[in-house]
Tab-separated table of C-alpha atoms and ligand atoms in Angstrom:
chain	number	residue	atom	x	y	z
T	15	MET	CA	48.945	18.084	-44.592
T	16	THR	CA	48.732	17.103	-40.937
T	17	ARG	CA	50.026	13.593	-40.355
T	18	ILE	CA	47.999	11.846	-37.685
T	19	ALA	CA	49.370	8.648	-36.147
T	20	ILE	CA	47.678	6.255	-33.763
T	21	TYR	CA	49.554	4.322	-31.130
T	22	PRO	CA	47.055	1.649	-30.063
T	23	GLY	CA	47.285	-0.807	-27.231
T	24	SER	CA	45.860	-2.108	-24.007
T	25	PHE	CA	48.326	-0.174	-21.809
T	26	ASP	CA	47.291	-2.282	-18.817
T	27	PRO	CA	49.308	-0.704	-17.288
T	28	PRO	CA	51.523	1.677	-19.289
T	29	THR	CA	55.238	0.886	-18.939
T	30	ARG	CA	58.470	2.799	-19.548
T	31	GLY	CA	58.496	1.002	-22.916
T	32	HIS	CA	55.191	2.640	-23.898
T	33	GLU	CA	56.509	6.048	-22.823
T	34	ASP	CA	59.560	5.503	-25.022
T	35	LEU	CA	57.353	4.600	-28.001
T	36	VAL	CA	55.196	7.722	-27.528
T	37	ARG	CA	58.336	9.874	-27.712
T	38	ARG	CA	59.635	8.042	-30.771
T	39	SER	CA	56.252	8.203	-32.542
T	40	LEU	CA	56.341	11.990	-32.395
T	41	THR	CA	59.260	11.967	-34.821
T	42	LEU	CA	56.915	10.512	-37.463
T	43	ALA	CA	53.705	12.454	-37.034
T	44	ASP	CA	52.336	15.908	-36.356
T	45	GLN	CA	49.686	14.530	-34.037
T	46	LEU	CA	49.662	11.315	-32.058
T	47	ILE	CA	46.553	9.655	-30.697
T	48	VAL	CA	47.305	7.113	-28.016
T	49	ALA	CA	44.325	4.803	-28.521
T	50	VAL	CA	43.470	2.697	-25.497
T	51	ALA	CA	41.464	-0.452	-26.233
T	52	ARG	CA	38.495	-0.452	-23.890
T	53	ASN	CA	37.861	-4.185	-24.187
T	54	SER	CA	41.035	-6.077	-24.794
T	55	ALA	CA	40.700	-9.871	-25.057
T	56	LYS	CA	41.173	-10.399	-21.354
T	57	GLU	CA	39.510	-8.646	-18.439
T	58	PRO	CA	41.811	-5.653	-17.875
T	59	LEU	CA	43.399	-4.979	-14.509
T	60	PHE	CA	42.629	-1.253	-14.758
T	61	PRO	CA	39.514	0.394	-16.237
T	62	VAL	CA	40.134	2.372	-19.402
T	63	ASP	CA	39.781	5.781	-17.707
T	64	GLU	CA	42.480	4.865	-15.206
T	65	ARG	CA	44.773	3.599	-17.978
T	66	ILE	CA	44.333	6.931	-19.776
T	67	ALA	CA	45.020	8.885	-16.573
T	68	MET	CA	48.223	6.867	-16.041
T	69	LEU	CA	49.324	7.460	-19.651
T	70	ARG	CA	48.720	11.197	-19.242
T	71	ALA	CA	50.764	11.278	-16.051
T	72	ALA	CA	53.549	9.208	-17.604
T	73	THR	CA	53.921	10.981	-20.937
T	74	GLY	CA	53.434	14.611	-19.929
T	75	SER	CA	51.465	17.300	-21.650
T	76	ASP	CA	52.799	17.579	-25.189
T	77	PRO	CA	50.043	19.362	-27.168
T	78	ARG	CA	50.666	16.990	-30.093
T	79	VAL	CA	49.528	13.984	-28.059
T	80	ARG	CA	45.985	13.082	-27.128
T	81	PHE	CA	44.490	10.033	-25.499
T	82	GLU	CA	41.305	8.275	-26.509
T	83	ALA	CA	39.521	5.076	-25.590
T	84	PHE	CA	38.314	2.957	-28.465
T	85	ASP	CA	35.975	0.020	-29.005
T	86	GLY	CA	35.678	-2.228	-32.008
T	87	LEU	CA	38.092	-2.349	-34.902
T	88	LEU	CA	41.231	-0.252	-34.915
T	89	ALA	CA	40.791	0.284	-38.669
T	90	ASP	CA	37.388	1.924	-38.057
T	91	PHE	CA	38.782	4.077	-35.279
T	92	ALA	CA	41.638	5.158	-37.589
T	93	LYS	CA	39.156	6.176	-40.304
T	94	GLY	CA	37.097	8.129	-37.772
T	95	VAL	CA	40.041	10.203	-36.548
T	96	GLY	CA	41.710	10.613	-39.970
T	97	ALA	CA	44.878	8.732	-39.036
T	98	THR	CA	47.163	7.426	-41.771
T	99	ILE	CA	49.791	5.716	-39.588
T	100	VAL	CA	49.547	3.037	-36.906
T	101	VAL	CA	52.566	2.709	-34.660
T	102	ARG	CA	53.363	-0.573	-32.950
T	103	GLY	CA	56.413	-1.504	-30.926
T	104	LEU	CA	58.514	-4.542	-31.855
T	105	ARG	CA	60.597	-5.831	-28.981
T	106	ALA	CA	61.667	-9.257	-30.130
T	107	VAL	CA	61.160	-11.851	-32.834
T	108	SER	CA	58.384	-13.320	-30.682
T	109	ASP	CA	56.285	-10.178	-31.281
T	110	PHE	CA	56.634	-10.427	-35.018
T	111	GLU	CA	54.089	-13.032	-36.097
T	112	TYR	CA	51.139	-11.484	-34.281
T	113	GLU	CA	52.140	-7.976	-35.330
T	114	PHE	CA	52.585	-9.023	-38.963
T	115	GLN	CA	49.133	-10.641	-39.058
T	116	MET	CA	47.528	-7.638	-37.402
T	117	ALA	CA	49.221	-5.204	-39.809
T	118	LEU	CA	47.998	-7.163	-42.828
T	119	MET	CA	44.466	-7.491	-41.445
T	120	ASN	CA	44.363	-3.760	-40.750
T	121	ARG	CA	45.552	-3.141	-44.323
T	122	GLN	CA	42.791	-5.404	-45.615
T	123	LEU	CA	40.257	-3.370	-43.642
T	124	HIS	CA	41.771	0.066	-44.350
T	125	PRO	CA	44.201	-0.023	-47.325
T	126	SER	CA	45.627	3.476	-46.873
T	127	LEU	CA	46.544	2.940	-43.220
T	128	GLU	CA	50.259	2.146	-42.904
T	129	THR	CA	51.602	0.223	-39.920
T	130	VAL	CA	55.015	1.387	-38.744
T	131	PHE	CA	57.055	-0.677	-36.284
T	132	LEU	CA	59.317	1.101	-33.843
T	133	VAL	CA	61.980	-0.553	-31.719
T	134	PRO	CA	62.169	0.603	-28.106
T	135	ALA	CA	65.351	1.520	-26.268
T	136	VAL	CA	67.390	-1.654	-25.837
T	137	ASP	CA	67.147	-1.647	-22.034
T	138	LEU	CA	63.343	-1.715	-22.316
T	139	THR	CA	63.044	-4.581	-24.792
T	140	TYR	CA	62.179	-7.156	-22.107
T	141	LEU	CA	59.367	-5.070	-20.643
T	142	SER	CA	55.697	-5.861	-21.069
T	143	SER	CA	52.528	-4.907	-19.240
T	144	SER	CA	51.825	-8.556	-18.462
T	145	LEU	CA	55.234	-9.009	-16.789
T	146	VAL	CA	54.758	-5.787	-14.827
T	147	ARG	CA	51.356	-7.033	-13.617
T	148	GLU	CA	52.892	-10.372	-12.652
T	149	VAL	CA	55.742	-8.774	-10.685
T	150	ALA	CA	53.354	-6.358	-8.937
T	151	ARG	CA	50.884	-9.128	-8.130
T	152	HIS	CA	53.610	-11.017	-6.271
T	153	GLY	CA	54.913	-7.988	-4.410
T	154	GLY	CA	58.018	-7.390	-6.541
T	155	GLU	CA	59.633	-4.039	-7.228
T	156	VAL	CA	58.147	-2.340	-10.282
T	157	ARG	CA	59.395	1.211	-9.760
T	158	PRO	CA	62.224	0.993	-12.338
T	159	LEU	CA	59.745	-0.317	-14.923
T	160	VAL	CA	56.924	2.213	-14.767
T	161	HIS	CA	56.184	5.884	-14.035
T	162	PRO	CA	55.651	6.646	-10.309
T	163	ALA	CA	51.925	7.238	-10.928
T	164	VAL	CA	51.665	3.715	-12.359
T	165	ALA	CA	53.701	2.237	-9.497
T	166	GLU	CA	51.289	3.900	-7.046
T	167	ALA	CA	48.250	2.533	-8.867
T	168	LEU	CA	49.781	-0.962	-8.826
T	169	ALA	CA	50.595	-0.654	-5.123
T	170	ARG	CA	46.956	0.260	-4.428
T	171	ARG	CA	45.782	-2.670	-6.523
T	172	PHE	CA	48.236	-5.128	-4.942
T	173	PRO	CA	49.073	-4.023	-1.397
T	174	ARG	CA	52.545	-5.407	-0.568
T	175	ASN	CA	51.508	-7.557	2.395
T	176	ALA	CA	48.400	-8.995	0.808
T	177	THR	CA	48.534	-12.513	-0.579
F	206	PNS	O1	48.705	-3.801	-26.238
F	206	PNS	P1	48.068	-4.892	-27.053
F	206	PNS	O2	47.142	-5.708	-26.170
F	206	PNS	O3	49.068	-5.724	-27.790
F	206	PNS	O4	47.153	-4.145	-28.154
F	206	PNS	C1	46.417	-4.890	-29.080
F	206	PNS	C2	45.378	-3.993	-29.776
F	206	PNS	C3	44.415	-3.396	-28.768
F	206	PNS	C4	46.077	-2.888	-30.521
F	206	PNS	C5	44.635	-4.901	-30.799
F	206	PNS	O5	44.112	-6.017	-30.144
F	206	PNS	C6	43.507	-4.166	-31.519
F	206	PNS	O6	43.743	-3.365	-32.388
F	206	PNS	N1	42.248	-4.450	-31.095
F	206	PNS	C7	41.069	-3.871	-31.704
F	206	PNS	C8	40.398	-4.878	-32.648
F	206	PNS	C9	41.171	-4.926	-33.949
F	206	PNS	O7	41.055	-4.044	-34.743
F	206	PNS	N2	42.044	-5.977	-34.074
F	206	PNS	C10	43.014	-6.056	-35.177
F	206	PNS	C11	42.446	-6.491	-36.489
F	206	PNS	S1	41.640	-8.023	-36.403
């Protein structure tokens, strides 16, 4: 049986933490679908196609990994692609409540879909897309936090000398 896992998120933009989770997810599944939410709650900084292009650049070309945009409920997307596992990263206690609620709601909607939480490398636990956006917006150095392709996209979006 082929085990298909989904790693869903906004990835706006992808960080080194997301790359780490993609690598770790491959220890659990035969195929991994990185599922990029087209319409996250807030207006995204990058359009979904650009987020997928950045993820591709950042995570390489492992044939077990594919990238898809999704709309609507994650549970419905999981049914459509035949996934049985959802991977989410847990960085700190502060992530837990939201993640716990989401896992239980997804179970309510799709009882055979199991949510698995993975912990990123310890030096990446403080990283989030929103902090990366904030640092980039104010002209800070993001290169240690993201793949060079992402750093370039952020530099285009927020030219250093612009206010
Ligand atoms: O990277 P994020 O923003 O934490 O990812 C959140 C995401 C996109 C995985 C989550 O909001 C989601 O699954 N959205 C789709 C709608 C849905 O199914 N929500 C959860 C059950 S209510």
